[in-house]
Amino acid sequence: SLYTIKWTTASMSVGTMTCGNSRDDLLKSKLIILWGMNPADTAMRTGTGYWLTRAKEAGIKIICVDPRYTEAAATFAQQWLPIRPGADAAALIAMAYVMIKEGLQDQRFLDTYTIGFKKFRDYVLGIEDGIPKTPAWAEAISGMSATAIASLAREYATSKPAALLPAWSPGRTAAGEQFHRAAITLAAMTGNIGISGGNSAGYEGLPYGAISKIMPLGQNPLGQQATHPWEGLNPYSRYDKEGPAVYVSKSFDAILEGRQAGYPSDIKLLYVVAGNPLNQTLNTNKGLTALKKLETVIVHEQFMTPTAKFADILLPISTHFEKPDLGTPFLTGPYFIFMNKVVPSLGESKSDWEIASELAPRLGISNFAEKPEEDWLKYIVENNPGLPAYQSFKQNPVFKMSFPKPHVAFKEQIEDPKNHPFATPSGKIEIYSQRIADMNNPNLPPVPKYIEAWESPEDSLARRYPLQLITTHSKFRANSVFSNVPWVAELEPHALWINKNDALSRGIKNGDPIRVFNDRGEIRVPVRVTERITPGVVQIPAGAWYNPDKDGVDHGGCANVLTRDEMSPGGAFPDNTCLVQVEKV
Ligand SMILES: Nc1nc2c(c(=O)[nH]1)N[C@H]1C(S)=C(S)[C@@H](COP(=O)(O)OP(=O)(O)OC[C@H]3O[C@@H](n4cnc5c(=O)[nH]c(N)nc54)[C@H](O)[C@@H]3O)O[C@H]1N2
Ligand SMILES: Nc1nc2c(c(=O)[nH]1)N[C@H]1C(S)=C(S)[C@@H](COP(=O)(O)OP(=O)(O)OC[C@H]3O[C@@H](n4cnc5c(=O)[nH]c(N)nc54)[C@H](O)[C@@H]3O)O[C@H]1N2
Ligand SMILES: [Mo]
């Protein structure tokens, strides 16, 4: 996902994004650590909640590390360890310190399957920079207590097999890459990669990407013309090789500043298909200026979203009830869904495909729509091994691939390393990455390090905006979808979470109308005073629709009015790094 870890850190350390074990394998674990993962609210592969429930019933210990006492912590975990956003790498690195000091690391695993542990060790012990990364050092940064860090380190190192499951949110911070690389390093230090009940702590991808073969795509004639301003940032990214691209965090700057600032072009027209970028991209107020600057905005939509309101040409799109389609749940498989058309297209609506087919010949693209939409679906189903025959898939439209046993990523690499190297340049797990070293960016060190974020509590800006804002995914929405459904809003009214003490010192009571603001903008939302969030941190679920008044104050509670349109050194979308202040209205 462009929004997640654009620069795919997991692929730097272990050579692939396909590094998750299947969830049924969790029953083989002795310890499960959900690090920033809240699968009770945020779908993270189908069935995760089910397998965590079974794990809990089987007596497997589950620990949650999260700034919030989440639904997942409440439902599955025996222990909640609160942490400040953006400080996860520090806590993980201090865990490595404890393991090294106490000789708990799996040295045989490190010697056989990894490179660069010594360099990492020199950093951890402070041989490199004079700062030993002790639990006390990490406590000052992360707010997680030194005792908790030390016991978590001992528990993780000695409860083999153990699954450290990192979510994406801690990586969606100012230097979020370091979190992912540190997590993979700990999984290697504890010898938990490639074994049943363990986990590589990398990207959650599975090899069941059955819908990997799609219709043949033509060449983009504009493909290679323009140069890319972020060239060198991510030389391994697929997207960069396909042609000019702008990192998503910088898309509004690209529109506003164009070529003179080094962007690929002076953008005059924006064509939005199946997205709500005004709402979902960082810094919505800047986005508003950018959309107004454009000569033309074209939007394909089903609903009058905040982005659709700015369309010069708005094309009504039929819903999944009005057209056939294929689907996979978040993070692919093992479920696949055939979505049968149930009613004809209503009003003037058409599918995205139909519109593209009608536009193509008018743009001089002659061979675009060789087949009707449904024939392409048939082509895709027939060309992806493992899917049922087309007619039977249509009749039994929810298909679950079955496997004789749980999938364990990197099993071959661990059991037979001679014949199965990791897909990295060295063939090993790269705790030290020469490819990253070659990028020569001090904020992208070749071994995982803690790098202080902008807008951290240490930033001088924190004097004016002392609260760290996180903007999570909502249980009751799919990103911004369903924000306009009143019945859904009734289930959980949109609100800002604030700790009891932070509310008390501001004279704020539960339900009070409040303003949340920084230099980028202001939103008005009700407040939820709770002990379920760590002091100094506030949270608002992303996705609520932007609804500004004439002074530009947003009454919809759109999180991105507040977020900063910066990217992490590796290109991640830092929607969880942002300072704000909260006041009673
Ligand atoms: N219901 C639902 N499920 C979804 C989605 C949805 O919109 N709705 N969206 C899907 C999509 S597109 C994506 S990319 C994924 C996103 O998946 P994630 O990025 O993992 O999900 P979030 O809900 O943003 O965050 C999960 C948890 O991380 C915590 N957190 C936030 N910042 C930090 C931090 O710095 N450190 C730590 N340790 N924890 C932190 C939050 O409190 C939250 O409980 O979810 C997918 N699943
Ligand atoms: N602050 C903050 N911002 C975030 C995030 C966060 O955690 N915090 N998460 C980020 C993440 S991980 C993601 S993935 C993005 C998501 O960002 P977007 O993809 O821009 O957001 P969605 O709300 O999923 O928008 C999808 C739109 O497509 C429309 N739609 C649905 N089906 C169709 C169709 O068949 N055709 C067409 N043309 N339209 C259709 C829906 O009505 C909806 O308006 O948001 C990102 N933004
Ligand atoms: Mo996403």
Coordinates of N, CA and C in Angstrom, one line a residue, residues 84 87 90-91 94 134-146 149 450 456-458 468:
R84 N 4.5 5.6 24.2 CA 4.3 6.8 23.4 C 4.4 6.5 21.9
A87 N 7.8 5.9 19.5 CA 9.0 5.6 20.3 C 9.2 4.1 20.3
A90 N 12.8 2.6 20.0 CA 13.6 2.7 21.3 C 13.3 1.6 22.2
A91 N 12.1 1.2 22.4 CA 11.7 0.1 23.3 C 12.3 -1.2 22.8
A94 N 16.0 -1.3 23.3 CA 16.4 -1.6 24.7 C 16.1 -3.1 25.1
T134 N 20.0 1.4 27.2 CA 19.4 0.6 28.3 C 17.9 0.8 28.4
P135 N 17.3 0.0 29.2 CA 15.8 0.2 29.4 C 15.5 1.6 30.0
A136 N 16.4 2.1 30.9 CA 16.2 3.4 31.4 C 16.2 4.5 30.3
W137 N 17.2 4.3 29.4 CA 17.3 5.2 28.2 C 15.9 5.2 27.4
A138 N 15.4 4.0 27.2 CA 14.2 3.8 26.4 C 13.0 4.3 27.2
E139 N 13.0 4.2 28.5 CA 11.9 4.6 29.3 C 11.7 6.1 29.2
A140 N 12.8 6.9 29.2 CA 12.7 8.3 29.0 C 12.1 8.7 27.7
I141 N 12.4 7.9 26.7 CA 11.9 8.2 25.3 C 10.4 7.7 25.1
S142 N 10.2 6.5 25.6 CA 8.9 5.9 25.2 C 7.9 5.9 26.2
G143 N 8.2 6.2 27.5 CA 7.2 6.2 28.5 C 6.9 4.8 29.0
M144 N 7.5 3.8 28.3 CA 7.3 2.4 28.8 C 8.3 2.1 29.9
S145 N 7.9 1.6 31.0 CA 8.8 1.5 32.1 C 9.9 0.6 31.9
A146 N 11.1 0.9 32.5 CA 12.3 0.1 32.3 C 12.1 -1.3 32.7
I149 N 10.1 -3.1 30.1 CA 11.0 -3.4 28.9 C 11.8 -4.6 29.2
Y450 N 17.1 4.1 16.9 CA 16.0 5.0 17.2 C 16.4 6.4 16.7
S456 N 8.0 15.5 18.1 CA 8.0 14.6 19.2 C 7.8 15.4 20.5
P457 N 7.6 14.8 21.6 CA 7.5 15.6 22.8 C 8.7 16.5 23.1
E458 N 9.9 16.1 22.5 CA 11.1 16.9 22.7 C 11.1 18.2 21.8
Q468 N 0.5 14.5 21.8 CA 0.8 13.7 20.6 C -0.5 13.1 20.0

